[in-house]
Short mmCIF file of C-alpha atoms and ligand atoms in Angstrom, two decimals:
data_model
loop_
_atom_site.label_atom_id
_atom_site.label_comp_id
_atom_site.label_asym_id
_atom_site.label_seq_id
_atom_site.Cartn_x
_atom_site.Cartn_y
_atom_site.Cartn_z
CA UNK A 1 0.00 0.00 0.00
CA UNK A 2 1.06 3.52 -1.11
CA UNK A 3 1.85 5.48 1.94
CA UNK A 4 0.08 8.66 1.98
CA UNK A 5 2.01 12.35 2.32
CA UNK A 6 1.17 15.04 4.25
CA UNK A 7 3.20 17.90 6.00
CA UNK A 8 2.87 15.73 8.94
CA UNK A 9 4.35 12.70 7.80
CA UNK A 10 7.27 15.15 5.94
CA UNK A 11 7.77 16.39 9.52
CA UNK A 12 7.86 12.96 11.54
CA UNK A 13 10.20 11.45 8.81
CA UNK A 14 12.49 14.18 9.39
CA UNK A 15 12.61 14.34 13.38
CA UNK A 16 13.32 10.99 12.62
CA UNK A 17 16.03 11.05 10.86
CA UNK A 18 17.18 13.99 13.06
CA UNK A 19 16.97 11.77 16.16
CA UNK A 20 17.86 8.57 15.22
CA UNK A 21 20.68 9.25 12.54
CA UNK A 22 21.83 12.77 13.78
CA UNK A 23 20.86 14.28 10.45
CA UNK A 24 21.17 18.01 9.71
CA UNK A 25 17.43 18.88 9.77
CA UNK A 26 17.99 21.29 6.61
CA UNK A 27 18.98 18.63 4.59
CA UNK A 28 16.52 15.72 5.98
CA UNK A 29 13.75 18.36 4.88
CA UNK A 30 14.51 19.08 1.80
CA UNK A 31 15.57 15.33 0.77
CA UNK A 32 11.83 15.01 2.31
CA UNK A 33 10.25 17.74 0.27
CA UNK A 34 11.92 16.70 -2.99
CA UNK A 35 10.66 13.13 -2.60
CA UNK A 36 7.31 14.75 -1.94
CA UNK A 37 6.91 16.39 -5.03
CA UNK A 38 2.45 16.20 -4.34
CA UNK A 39 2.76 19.24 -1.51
CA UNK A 40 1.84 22.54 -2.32
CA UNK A 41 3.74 25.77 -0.99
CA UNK A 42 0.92 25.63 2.12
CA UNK A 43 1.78 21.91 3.24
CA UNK A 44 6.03 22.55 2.88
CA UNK A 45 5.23 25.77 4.72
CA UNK A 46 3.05 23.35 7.23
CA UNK A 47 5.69 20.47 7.42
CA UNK A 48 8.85 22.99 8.21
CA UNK A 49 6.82 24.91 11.06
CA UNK A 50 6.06 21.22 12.26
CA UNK A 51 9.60 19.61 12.29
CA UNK A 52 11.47 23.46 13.24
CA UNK A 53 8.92 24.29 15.60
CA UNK A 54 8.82 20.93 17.55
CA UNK A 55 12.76 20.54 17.26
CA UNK A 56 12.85 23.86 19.36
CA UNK A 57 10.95 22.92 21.95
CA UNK A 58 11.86 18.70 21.86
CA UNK A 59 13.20 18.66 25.38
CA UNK A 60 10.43 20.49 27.34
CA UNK A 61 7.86 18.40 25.17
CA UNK A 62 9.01 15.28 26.26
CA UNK A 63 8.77 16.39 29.56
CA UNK A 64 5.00 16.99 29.32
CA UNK A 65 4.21 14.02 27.93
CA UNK A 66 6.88 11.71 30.61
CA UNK A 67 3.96 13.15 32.97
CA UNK A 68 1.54 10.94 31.75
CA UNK A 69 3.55 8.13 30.24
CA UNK A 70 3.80 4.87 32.06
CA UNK A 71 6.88 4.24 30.62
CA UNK A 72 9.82 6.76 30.31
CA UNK A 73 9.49 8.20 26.56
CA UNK A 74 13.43 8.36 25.87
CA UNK A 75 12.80 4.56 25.85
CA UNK A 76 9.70 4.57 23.56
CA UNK A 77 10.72 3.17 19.85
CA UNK A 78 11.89 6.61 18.16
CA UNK A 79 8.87 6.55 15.32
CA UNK A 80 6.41 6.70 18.58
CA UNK A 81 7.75 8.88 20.15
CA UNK A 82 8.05 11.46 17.31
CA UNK A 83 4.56 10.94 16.85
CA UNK A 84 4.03 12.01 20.65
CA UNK A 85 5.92 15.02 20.47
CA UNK A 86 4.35 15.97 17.06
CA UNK A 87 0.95 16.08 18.24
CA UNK A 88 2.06 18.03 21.28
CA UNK A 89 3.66 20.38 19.72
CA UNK A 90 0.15 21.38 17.53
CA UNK A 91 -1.44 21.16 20.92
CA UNK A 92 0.37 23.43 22.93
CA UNK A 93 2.13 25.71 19.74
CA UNK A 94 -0.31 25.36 16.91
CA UNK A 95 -4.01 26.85 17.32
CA UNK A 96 -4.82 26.60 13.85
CA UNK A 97 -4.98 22.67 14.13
CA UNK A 98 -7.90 21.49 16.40
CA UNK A 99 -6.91 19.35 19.18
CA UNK A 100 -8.35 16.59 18.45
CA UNK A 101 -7.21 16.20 14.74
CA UNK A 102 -4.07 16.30 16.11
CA UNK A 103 -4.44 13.84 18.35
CA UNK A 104 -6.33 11.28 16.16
CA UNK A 105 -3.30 11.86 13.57
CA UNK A 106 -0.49 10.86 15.49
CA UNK A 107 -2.52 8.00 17.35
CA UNK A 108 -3.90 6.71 13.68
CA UNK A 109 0.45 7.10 12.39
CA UNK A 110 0.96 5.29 15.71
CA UNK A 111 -1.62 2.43 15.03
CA UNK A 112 -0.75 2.43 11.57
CA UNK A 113 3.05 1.17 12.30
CA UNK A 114 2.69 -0.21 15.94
CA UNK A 115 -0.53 -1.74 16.36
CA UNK A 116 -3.57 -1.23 18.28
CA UNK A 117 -1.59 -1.53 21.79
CA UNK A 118 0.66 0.85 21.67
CA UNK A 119 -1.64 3.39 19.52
CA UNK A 120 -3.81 3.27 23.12
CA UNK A 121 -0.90 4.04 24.81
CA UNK A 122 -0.21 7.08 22.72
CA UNK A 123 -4.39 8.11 23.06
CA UNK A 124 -4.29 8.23 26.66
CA UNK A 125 -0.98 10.20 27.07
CA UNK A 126 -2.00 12.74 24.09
CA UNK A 127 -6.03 12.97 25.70
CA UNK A 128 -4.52 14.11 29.25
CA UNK A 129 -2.22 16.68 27.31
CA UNK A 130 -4.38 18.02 25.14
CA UNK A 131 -6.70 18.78 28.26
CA UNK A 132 -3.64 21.02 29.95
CA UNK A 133 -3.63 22.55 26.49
CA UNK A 134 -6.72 23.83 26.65
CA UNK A 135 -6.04 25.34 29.96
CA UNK A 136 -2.41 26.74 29.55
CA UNK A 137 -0.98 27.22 26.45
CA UNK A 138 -2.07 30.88 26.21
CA UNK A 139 -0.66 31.51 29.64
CA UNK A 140 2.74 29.75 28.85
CA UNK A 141 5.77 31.54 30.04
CA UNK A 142 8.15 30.67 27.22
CA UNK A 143 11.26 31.80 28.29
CA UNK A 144 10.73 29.04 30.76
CA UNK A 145 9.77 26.63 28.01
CA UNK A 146 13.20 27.41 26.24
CA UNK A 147 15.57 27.06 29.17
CA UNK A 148 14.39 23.91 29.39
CA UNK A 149 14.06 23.19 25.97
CA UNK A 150 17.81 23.10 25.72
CA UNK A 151 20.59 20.38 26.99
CA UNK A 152 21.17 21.63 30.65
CA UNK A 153 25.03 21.32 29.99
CA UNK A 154 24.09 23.65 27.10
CA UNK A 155 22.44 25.82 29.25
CA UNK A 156 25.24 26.19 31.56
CA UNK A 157 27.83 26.53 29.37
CA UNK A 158 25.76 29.66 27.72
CA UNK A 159 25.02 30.98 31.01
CA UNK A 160 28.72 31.28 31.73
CA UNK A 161 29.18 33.04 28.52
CA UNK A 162 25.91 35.91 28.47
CA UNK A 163 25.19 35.28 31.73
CA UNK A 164 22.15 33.58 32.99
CA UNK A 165 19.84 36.42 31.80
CA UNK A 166 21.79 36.79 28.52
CA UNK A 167 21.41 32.85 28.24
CA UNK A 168 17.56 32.80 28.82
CA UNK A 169 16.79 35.81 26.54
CA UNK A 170 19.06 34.44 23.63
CA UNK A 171 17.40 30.71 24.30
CA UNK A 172 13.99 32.69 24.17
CA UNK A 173 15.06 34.20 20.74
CA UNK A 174 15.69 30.82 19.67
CA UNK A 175 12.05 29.84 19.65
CA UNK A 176 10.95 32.26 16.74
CA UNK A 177 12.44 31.39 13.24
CA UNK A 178 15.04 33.77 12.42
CA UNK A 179 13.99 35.87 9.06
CA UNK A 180 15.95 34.78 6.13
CA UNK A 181 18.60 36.97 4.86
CA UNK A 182 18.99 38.88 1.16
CA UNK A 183 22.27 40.02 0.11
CA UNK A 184 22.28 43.22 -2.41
CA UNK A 185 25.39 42.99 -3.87
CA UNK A 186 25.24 46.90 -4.58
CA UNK A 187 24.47 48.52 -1.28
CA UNK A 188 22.92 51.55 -2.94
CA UNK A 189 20.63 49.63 -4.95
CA UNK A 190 19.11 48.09 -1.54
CA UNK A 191 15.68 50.27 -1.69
CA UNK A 192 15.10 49.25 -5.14
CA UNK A 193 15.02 45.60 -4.53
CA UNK A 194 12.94 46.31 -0.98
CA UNK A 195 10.50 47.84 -3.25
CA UNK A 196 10.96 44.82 -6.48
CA UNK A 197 10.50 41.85 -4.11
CA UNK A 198 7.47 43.60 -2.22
CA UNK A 199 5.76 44.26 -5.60
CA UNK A 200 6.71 40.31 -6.64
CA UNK A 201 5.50 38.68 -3.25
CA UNK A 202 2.80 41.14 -1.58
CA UNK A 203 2.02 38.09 1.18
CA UNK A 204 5.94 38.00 2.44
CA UNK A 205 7.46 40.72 4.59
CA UNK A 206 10.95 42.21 3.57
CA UNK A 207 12.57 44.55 5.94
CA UNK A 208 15.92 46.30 5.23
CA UNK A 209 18.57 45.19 7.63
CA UNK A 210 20.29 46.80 10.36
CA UNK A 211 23.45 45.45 10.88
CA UNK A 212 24.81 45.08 7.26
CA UNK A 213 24.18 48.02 4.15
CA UNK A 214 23.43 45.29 2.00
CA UNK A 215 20.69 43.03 3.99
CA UNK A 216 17.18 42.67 3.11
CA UNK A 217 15.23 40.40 5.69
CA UNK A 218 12.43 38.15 4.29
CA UNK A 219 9.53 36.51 6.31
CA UNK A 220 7.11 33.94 4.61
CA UNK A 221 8.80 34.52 0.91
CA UNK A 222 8.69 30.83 -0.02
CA UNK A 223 11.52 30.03 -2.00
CA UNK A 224 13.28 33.06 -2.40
CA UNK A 225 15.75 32.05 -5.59
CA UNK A 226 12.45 32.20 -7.81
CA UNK A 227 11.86 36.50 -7.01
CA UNK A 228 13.43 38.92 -9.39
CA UNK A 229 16.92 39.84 -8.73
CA UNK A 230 18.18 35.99 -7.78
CA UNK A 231 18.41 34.99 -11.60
CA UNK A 232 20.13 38.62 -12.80
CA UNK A 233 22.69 37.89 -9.75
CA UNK A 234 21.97 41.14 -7.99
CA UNK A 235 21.69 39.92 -4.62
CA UNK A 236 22.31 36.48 -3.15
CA UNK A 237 20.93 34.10 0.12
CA UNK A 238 23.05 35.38 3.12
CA UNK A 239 22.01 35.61 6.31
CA UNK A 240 22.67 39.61 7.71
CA UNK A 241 25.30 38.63 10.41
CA UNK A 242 27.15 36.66 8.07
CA UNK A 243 27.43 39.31 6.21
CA UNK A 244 28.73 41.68 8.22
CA UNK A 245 31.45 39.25 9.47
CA UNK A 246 32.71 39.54 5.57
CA UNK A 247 32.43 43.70 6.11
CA UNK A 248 34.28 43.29 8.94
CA UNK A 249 38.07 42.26 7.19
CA UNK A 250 37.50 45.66 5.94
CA UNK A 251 38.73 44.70 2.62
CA UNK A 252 40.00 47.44 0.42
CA UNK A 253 40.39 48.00 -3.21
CA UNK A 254 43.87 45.98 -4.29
CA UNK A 255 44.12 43.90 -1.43
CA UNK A 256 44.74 40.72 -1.58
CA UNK A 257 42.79 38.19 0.81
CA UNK A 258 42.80 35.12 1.78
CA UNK A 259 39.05 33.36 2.73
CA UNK A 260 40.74 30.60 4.72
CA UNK A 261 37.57 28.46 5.30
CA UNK A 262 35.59 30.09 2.48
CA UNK A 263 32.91 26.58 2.14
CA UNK A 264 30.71 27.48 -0.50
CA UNK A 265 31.74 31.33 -0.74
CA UNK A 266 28.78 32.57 1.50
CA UNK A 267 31.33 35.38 2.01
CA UNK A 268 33.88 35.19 -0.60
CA UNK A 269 31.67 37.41 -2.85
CA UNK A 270 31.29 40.25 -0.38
CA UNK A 271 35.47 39.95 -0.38
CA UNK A 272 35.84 39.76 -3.96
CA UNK A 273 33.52 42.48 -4.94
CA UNK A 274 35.54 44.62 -2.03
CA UNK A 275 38.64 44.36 -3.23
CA UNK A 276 37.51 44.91 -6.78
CA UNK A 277 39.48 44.20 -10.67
CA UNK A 278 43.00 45.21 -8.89
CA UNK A 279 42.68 43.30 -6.00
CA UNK A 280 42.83 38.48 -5.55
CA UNK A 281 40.80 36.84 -3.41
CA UNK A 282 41.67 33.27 -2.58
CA UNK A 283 39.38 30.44 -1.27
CA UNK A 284 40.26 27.46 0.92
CA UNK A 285 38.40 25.15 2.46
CA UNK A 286 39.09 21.33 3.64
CA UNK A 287 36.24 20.24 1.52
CA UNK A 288 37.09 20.12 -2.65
CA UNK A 289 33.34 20.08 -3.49
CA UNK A 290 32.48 23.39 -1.52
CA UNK A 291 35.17 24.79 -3.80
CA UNK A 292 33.64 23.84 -7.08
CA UNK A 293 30.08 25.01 -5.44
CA UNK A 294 31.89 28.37 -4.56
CA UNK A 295 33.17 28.64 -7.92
CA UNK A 296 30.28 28.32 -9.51
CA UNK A 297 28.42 30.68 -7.12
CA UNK A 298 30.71 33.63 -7.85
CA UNK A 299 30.63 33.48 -11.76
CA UNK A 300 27.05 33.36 -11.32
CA UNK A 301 27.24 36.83 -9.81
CA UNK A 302 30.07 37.76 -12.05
CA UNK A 303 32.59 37.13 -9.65
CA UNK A 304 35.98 35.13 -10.01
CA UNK A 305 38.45 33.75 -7.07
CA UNK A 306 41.95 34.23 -8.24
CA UNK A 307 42.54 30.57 -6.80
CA UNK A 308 41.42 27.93 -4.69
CA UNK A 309 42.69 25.63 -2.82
CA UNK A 310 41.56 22.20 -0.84
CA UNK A 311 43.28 23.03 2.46
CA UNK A 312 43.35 20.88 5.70
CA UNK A 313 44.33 23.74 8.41
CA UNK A 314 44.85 21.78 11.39
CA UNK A 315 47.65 19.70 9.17
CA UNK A 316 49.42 22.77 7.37
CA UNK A 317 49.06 25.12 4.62
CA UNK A 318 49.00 22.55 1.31
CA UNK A 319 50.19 24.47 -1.70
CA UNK A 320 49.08 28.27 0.04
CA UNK A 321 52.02 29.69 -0.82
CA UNK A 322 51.77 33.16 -1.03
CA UNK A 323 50.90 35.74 1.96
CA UNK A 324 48.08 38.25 1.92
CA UNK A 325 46.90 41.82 3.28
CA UNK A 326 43.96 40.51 5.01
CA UNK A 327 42.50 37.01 6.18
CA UNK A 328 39.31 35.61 6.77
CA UNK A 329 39.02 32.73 9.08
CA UNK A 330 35.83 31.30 8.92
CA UNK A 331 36.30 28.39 11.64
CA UNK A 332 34.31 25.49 11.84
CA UNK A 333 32.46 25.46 15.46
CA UNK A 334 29.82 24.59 17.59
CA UNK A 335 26.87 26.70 15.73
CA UNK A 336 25.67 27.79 19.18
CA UNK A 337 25.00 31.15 17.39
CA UNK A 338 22.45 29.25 14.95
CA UNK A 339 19.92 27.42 17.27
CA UNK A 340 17.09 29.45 15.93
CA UNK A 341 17.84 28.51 12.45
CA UNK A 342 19.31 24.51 13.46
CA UNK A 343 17.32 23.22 16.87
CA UNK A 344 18.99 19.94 15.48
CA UNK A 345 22.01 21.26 17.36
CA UNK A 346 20.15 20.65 20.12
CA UNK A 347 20.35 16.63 19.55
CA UNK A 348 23.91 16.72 17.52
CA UNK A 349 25.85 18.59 20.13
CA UNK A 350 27.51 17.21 23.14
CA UNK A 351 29.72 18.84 25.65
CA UNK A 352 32.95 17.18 24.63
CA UNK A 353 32.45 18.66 20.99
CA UNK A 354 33.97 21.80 22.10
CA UNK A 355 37.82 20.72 23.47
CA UNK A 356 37.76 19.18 19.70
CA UNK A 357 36.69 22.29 18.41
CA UNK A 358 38.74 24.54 20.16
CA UNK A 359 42.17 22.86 19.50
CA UNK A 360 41.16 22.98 15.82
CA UNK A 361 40.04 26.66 16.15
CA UNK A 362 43.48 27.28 17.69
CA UNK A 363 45.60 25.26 15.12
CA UNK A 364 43.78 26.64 11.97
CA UNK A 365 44.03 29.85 13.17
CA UNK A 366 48.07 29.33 13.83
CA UNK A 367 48.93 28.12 10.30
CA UNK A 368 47.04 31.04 8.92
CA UNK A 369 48.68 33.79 10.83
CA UNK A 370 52.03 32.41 8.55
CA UNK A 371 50.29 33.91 5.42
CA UNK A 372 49.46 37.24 6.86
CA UNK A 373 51.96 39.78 5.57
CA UNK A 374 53.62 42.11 8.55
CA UNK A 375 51.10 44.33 9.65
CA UNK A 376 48.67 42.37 7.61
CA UNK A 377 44.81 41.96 9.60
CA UNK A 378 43.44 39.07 10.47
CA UNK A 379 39.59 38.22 11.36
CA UNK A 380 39.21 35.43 13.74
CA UNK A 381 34.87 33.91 13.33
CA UNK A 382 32.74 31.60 14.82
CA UNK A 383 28.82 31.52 14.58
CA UNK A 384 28.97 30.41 18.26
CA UNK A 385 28.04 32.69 21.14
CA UNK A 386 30.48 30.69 23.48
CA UNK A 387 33.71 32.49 25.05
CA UNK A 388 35.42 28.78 25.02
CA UNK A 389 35.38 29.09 21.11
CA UNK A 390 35.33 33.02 21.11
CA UNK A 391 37.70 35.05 23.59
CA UNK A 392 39.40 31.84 25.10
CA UNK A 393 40.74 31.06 21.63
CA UNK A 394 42.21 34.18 20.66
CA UNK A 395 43.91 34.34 24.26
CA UNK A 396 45.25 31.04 23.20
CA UNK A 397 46.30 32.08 20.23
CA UNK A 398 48.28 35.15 21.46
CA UNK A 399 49.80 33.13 23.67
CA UNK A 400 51.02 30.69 21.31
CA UNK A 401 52.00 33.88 18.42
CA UNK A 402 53.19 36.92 20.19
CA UNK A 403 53.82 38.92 17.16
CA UNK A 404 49.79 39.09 16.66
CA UNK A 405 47.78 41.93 18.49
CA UNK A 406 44.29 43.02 18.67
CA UNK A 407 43.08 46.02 16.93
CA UNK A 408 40.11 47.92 16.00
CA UNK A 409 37.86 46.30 13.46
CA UNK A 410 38.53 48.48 10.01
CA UNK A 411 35.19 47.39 8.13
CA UNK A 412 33.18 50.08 9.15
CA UNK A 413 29.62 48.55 9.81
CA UNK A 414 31.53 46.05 12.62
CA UNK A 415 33.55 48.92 13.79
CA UNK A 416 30.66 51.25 14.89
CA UNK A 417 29.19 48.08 16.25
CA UNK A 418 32.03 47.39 18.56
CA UNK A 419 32.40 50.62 19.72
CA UNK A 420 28.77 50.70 20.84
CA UNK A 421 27.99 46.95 22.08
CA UNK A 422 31.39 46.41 24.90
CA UNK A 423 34.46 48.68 25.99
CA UNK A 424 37.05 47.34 23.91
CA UNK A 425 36.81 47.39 19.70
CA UNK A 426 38.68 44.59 19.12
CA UNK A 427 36.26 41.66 19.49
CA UNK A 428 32.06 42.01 19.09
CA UNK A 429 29.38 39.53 19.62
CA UNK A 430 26.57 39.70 17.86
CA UNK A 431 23.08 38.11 19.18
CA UNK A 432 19.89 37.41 17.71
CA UNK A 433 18.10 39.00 20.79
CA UNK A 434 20.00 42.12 20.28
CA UNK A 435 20.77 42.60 16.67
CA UNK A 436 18.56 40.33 15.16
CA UNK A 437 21.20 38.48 13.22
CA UNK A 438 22.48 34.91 14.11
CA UNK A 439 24.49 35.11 16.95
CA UNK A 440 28.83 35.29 15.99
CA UNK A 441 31.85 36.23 17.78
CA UNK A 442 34.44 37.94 16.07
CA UNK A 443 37.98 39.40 16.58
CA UNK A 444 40.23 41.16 14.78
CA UNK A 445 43.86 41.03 15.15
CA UNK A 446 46.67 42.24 12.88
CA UNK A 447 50.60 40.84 12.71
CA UNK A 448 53.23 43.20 14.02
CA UNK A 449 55.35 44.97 11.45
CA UNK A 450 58.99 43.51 11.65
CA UNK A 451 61.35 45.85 13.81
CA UNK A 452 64.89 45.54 13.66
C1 LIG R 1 31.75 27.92 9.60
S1 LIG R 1 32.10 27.16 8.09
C2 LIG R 1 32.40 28.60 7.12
C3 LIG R 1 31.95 28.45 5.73
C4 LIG R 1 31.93 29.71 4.88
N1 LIG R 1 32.90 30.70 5.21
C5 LIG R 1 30.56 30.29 4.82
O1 LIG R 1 30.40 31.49 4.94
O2 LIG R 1 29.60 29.56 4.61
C6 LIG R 1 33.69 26.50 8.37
C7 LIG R 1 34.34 25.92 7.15
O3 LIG R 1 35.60 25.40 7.56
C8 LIG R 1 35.87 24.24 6.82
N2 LIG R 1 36.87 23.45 7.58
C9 LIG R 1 36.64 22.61 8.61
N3 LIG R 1 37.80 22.09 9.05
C10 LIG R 1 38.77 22.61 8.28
C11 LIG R 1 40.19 22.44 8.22
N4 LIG R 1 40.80 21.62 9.07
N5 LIG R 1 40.89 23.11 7.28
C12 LIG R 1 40.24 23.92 6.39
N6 LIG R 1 38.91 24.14 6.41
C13 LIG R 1 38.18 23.49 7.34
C14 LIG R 1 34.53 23.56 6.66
O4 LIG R 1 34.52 22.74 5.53
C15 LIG R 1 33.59 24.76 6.53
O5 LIG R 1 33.31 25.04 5.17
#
């Protein structure tokens, strides 16, 4: 028998996969929405509230329903229990479902692969919930509900970091899906494409950014890549903050930069269209195939790297020969900054991820420091929030290379935020709570002239 789609089952085959394989959810949902080629624009809309939405709030979920289990739900076969913590979810986040559909839904899915048994279990649990629905979930306090929502080693470590307050307001943020972000490749041109991509998609909401000249933020656009402008090149998919981390190497025309862990060249265009026809921009990343994606990106927008190279940091420099005015390091981290946009994290990270991460934070950013020139700048990055992978590594790193110093960011967008957010210029934080952008640290650092 055919099994039938819905944004439901979409959703429960990707918590799923997120929970039981450790799957990025991104990429479970699209592999899910491509094989589901049936939904409309409403149901993928419907499917990535349901799987985003419940991933956010997982942890507190299962601890509504372990009130009324008999058995403790961690233990409950994984298809079950995604079921559960569907249908809770719509009952406690999502009016526009009636209760009871969503309880008959996931106890029919549960039936449907368990048998009649277990599908009873799942009624009675779901029946007593969706009665405390009724009475609280317009009286939640969800700043509550995300504290515990997250890992409490998670919770602690990002207390020690924003402080407890800092750590329940950012958690909070974390609830609402961040807005996606619109890169205008010519600032000046930003109003013009506000006022395109209203006139193109009247039901969406675009908002110029804050942080970065270039940002437009979209709400409910769908899939952006089909609005004017994508096609032409004139603006790109980048999320705000990640764009001002790019602004903030304060590239100039003629320089030449290195994007030490460019991926797919999120940021490598920003660089490149920086330095401009008399300046090189070079792109390395561990990963060959990012390369050939970021290659591809940039001539789509016109843009060329001068090379690339497949570079493994935390071994040495592979065939990065030369040495640059500027470098971008990118690092790979714990995401901490992105649990709005990936509440997978939530399941993939564990507290011994970040003594990995650190060390190769530290090492990566060692070799690169060899291809700054003298009194060359340097950008240090993580999309993390965490001071273990944010000030702690570029204390480490100064220990370990003396001859590099922090200085005021150059790229004027991050400098004026620096100045304003904390005393000192040289390192800013950015936080979804307070600048509406995925949360990043970043430094900036430049190698001491040789004296003699
Ligand atoms: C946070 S991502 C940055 C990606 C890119 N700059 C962007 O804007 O999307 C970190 C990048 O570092 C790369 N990476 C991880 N380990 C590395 C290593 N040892 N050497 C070089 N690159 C590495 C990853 O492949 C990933 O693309």
């Amino acid at each position: 028998m055919k099994k039938e789609v819905s944004a439901r089952s979409v959703a429960a085959e990707v918590l799923t996969r997120v929970e039981r394989d450790h799957a990025f959810a991104s990429a479970a949902l699209d592999a899910e929405i491509a094989r589901s080629p049936q939904l409309g624009p409403r149901d993928r809309a419907l499917a990535t509230e349901l799987a985003y939405g419940s991933l956010r709030v997982r942890r507190w979920l299962e601890g509504r329903l372990g009130r009324h289990a008999t058995r403790p739900i961690e233990k409950l076969d994984p298809r079950v229990r995604v079921q559960l913590v569907l249908a809770a979810f719509q009952l406690f986040f999502l009016e526009r479902v009636p209760k009871f559909a969503a309880v008959s839904e996931a106890v029919s899915a549960v039936r449907t692969s368990k048998g009649p048994e277990v599908a009873a279990f799942a009624n009675a649990i779901l029946r007593k919930l969706a009665r405390e629905a009724e009475a609280e979930a317009a009286g939640l306090d969800l700043e509550a509900v995300a504290v515990e929502s997250a890992p409490p080693w998670l919770f602690e470590t990002l207390s020690r970091s924003l402080g407890p307050a800092g750590a329940r307001a950012y958690l909070r943020s974390a609830l609402m899906p961040p807005p996606n972000g619109i890169c205008v490749h010519n600032a000046s041109a930003r109003d013009h494409w506000l006022n395109r991509l209203r006139d193109a998609a009247p039901q969406a909401e675009f908002e110029a950014g804050t942080i970065s000249p270039h940002a437009i933020r979209a709400r409910s656009a769908g899939r952006l890549h089909t609005l004017p402008g994508y096609a032409e090149g004139a603006w790109t998919l980048q999320e705000e903050g990640s764009q001002l981390v790019a602004l903030a190497l304060g590239a100039r025309p003629g320089d030449a930069v290195l994007d030490a862990c460019a991926g797919r060249g999120n940021k490598t265009a920003i660089l490149a269209g920086a330095v401009g026809p008399t300046g090189a921009v070079d792109a390395a990343d561990l990963h060959p195939a990012k390369l050939v994606r970021l290659r591809t990106e940039l001539t789509r927008l016109g843009l060329t790297p001068r090379a690339t190279y497949a570079v493994d940091w935390s071994v040495g420099a592979g065939e990065v020969a030369g040495t640059y005015d500027r470098i971008l390091v990118d690092a790979p981290c714990s995401g901490t900054g992105t649990l709005g946009r990936r509440p997978d994290l939530y399941i993939r990270r564990a507290p011994d991820d970040l003594a990995r991460l650190t060390a190769l934070q530290v090492a990566i950013l060692s070799r690169t420091v060899d291809r700054l020139k003298p009194g060359g700048r340097l950008v240090y990055v993580v999309c993390s929030v965490l001071r273990e992978e944010g000030e702690e590594v570029v204390e480490r790193l100064l220990a370990a290379r003396p001859e590099m110093e922090p200085t005021p960011f150059e790229g004027e967008p991050a400098a004026r935020l620096a100045t304003e957010v904390q005393a000192g210029d040289t390192k800013l934080r950015l936080l979804p709570h307070k600048h509406g952008t995925d949360g990043y640290f970043l430094a900036s650092l430049v190698k001491r002239a040789a004296t003699c």
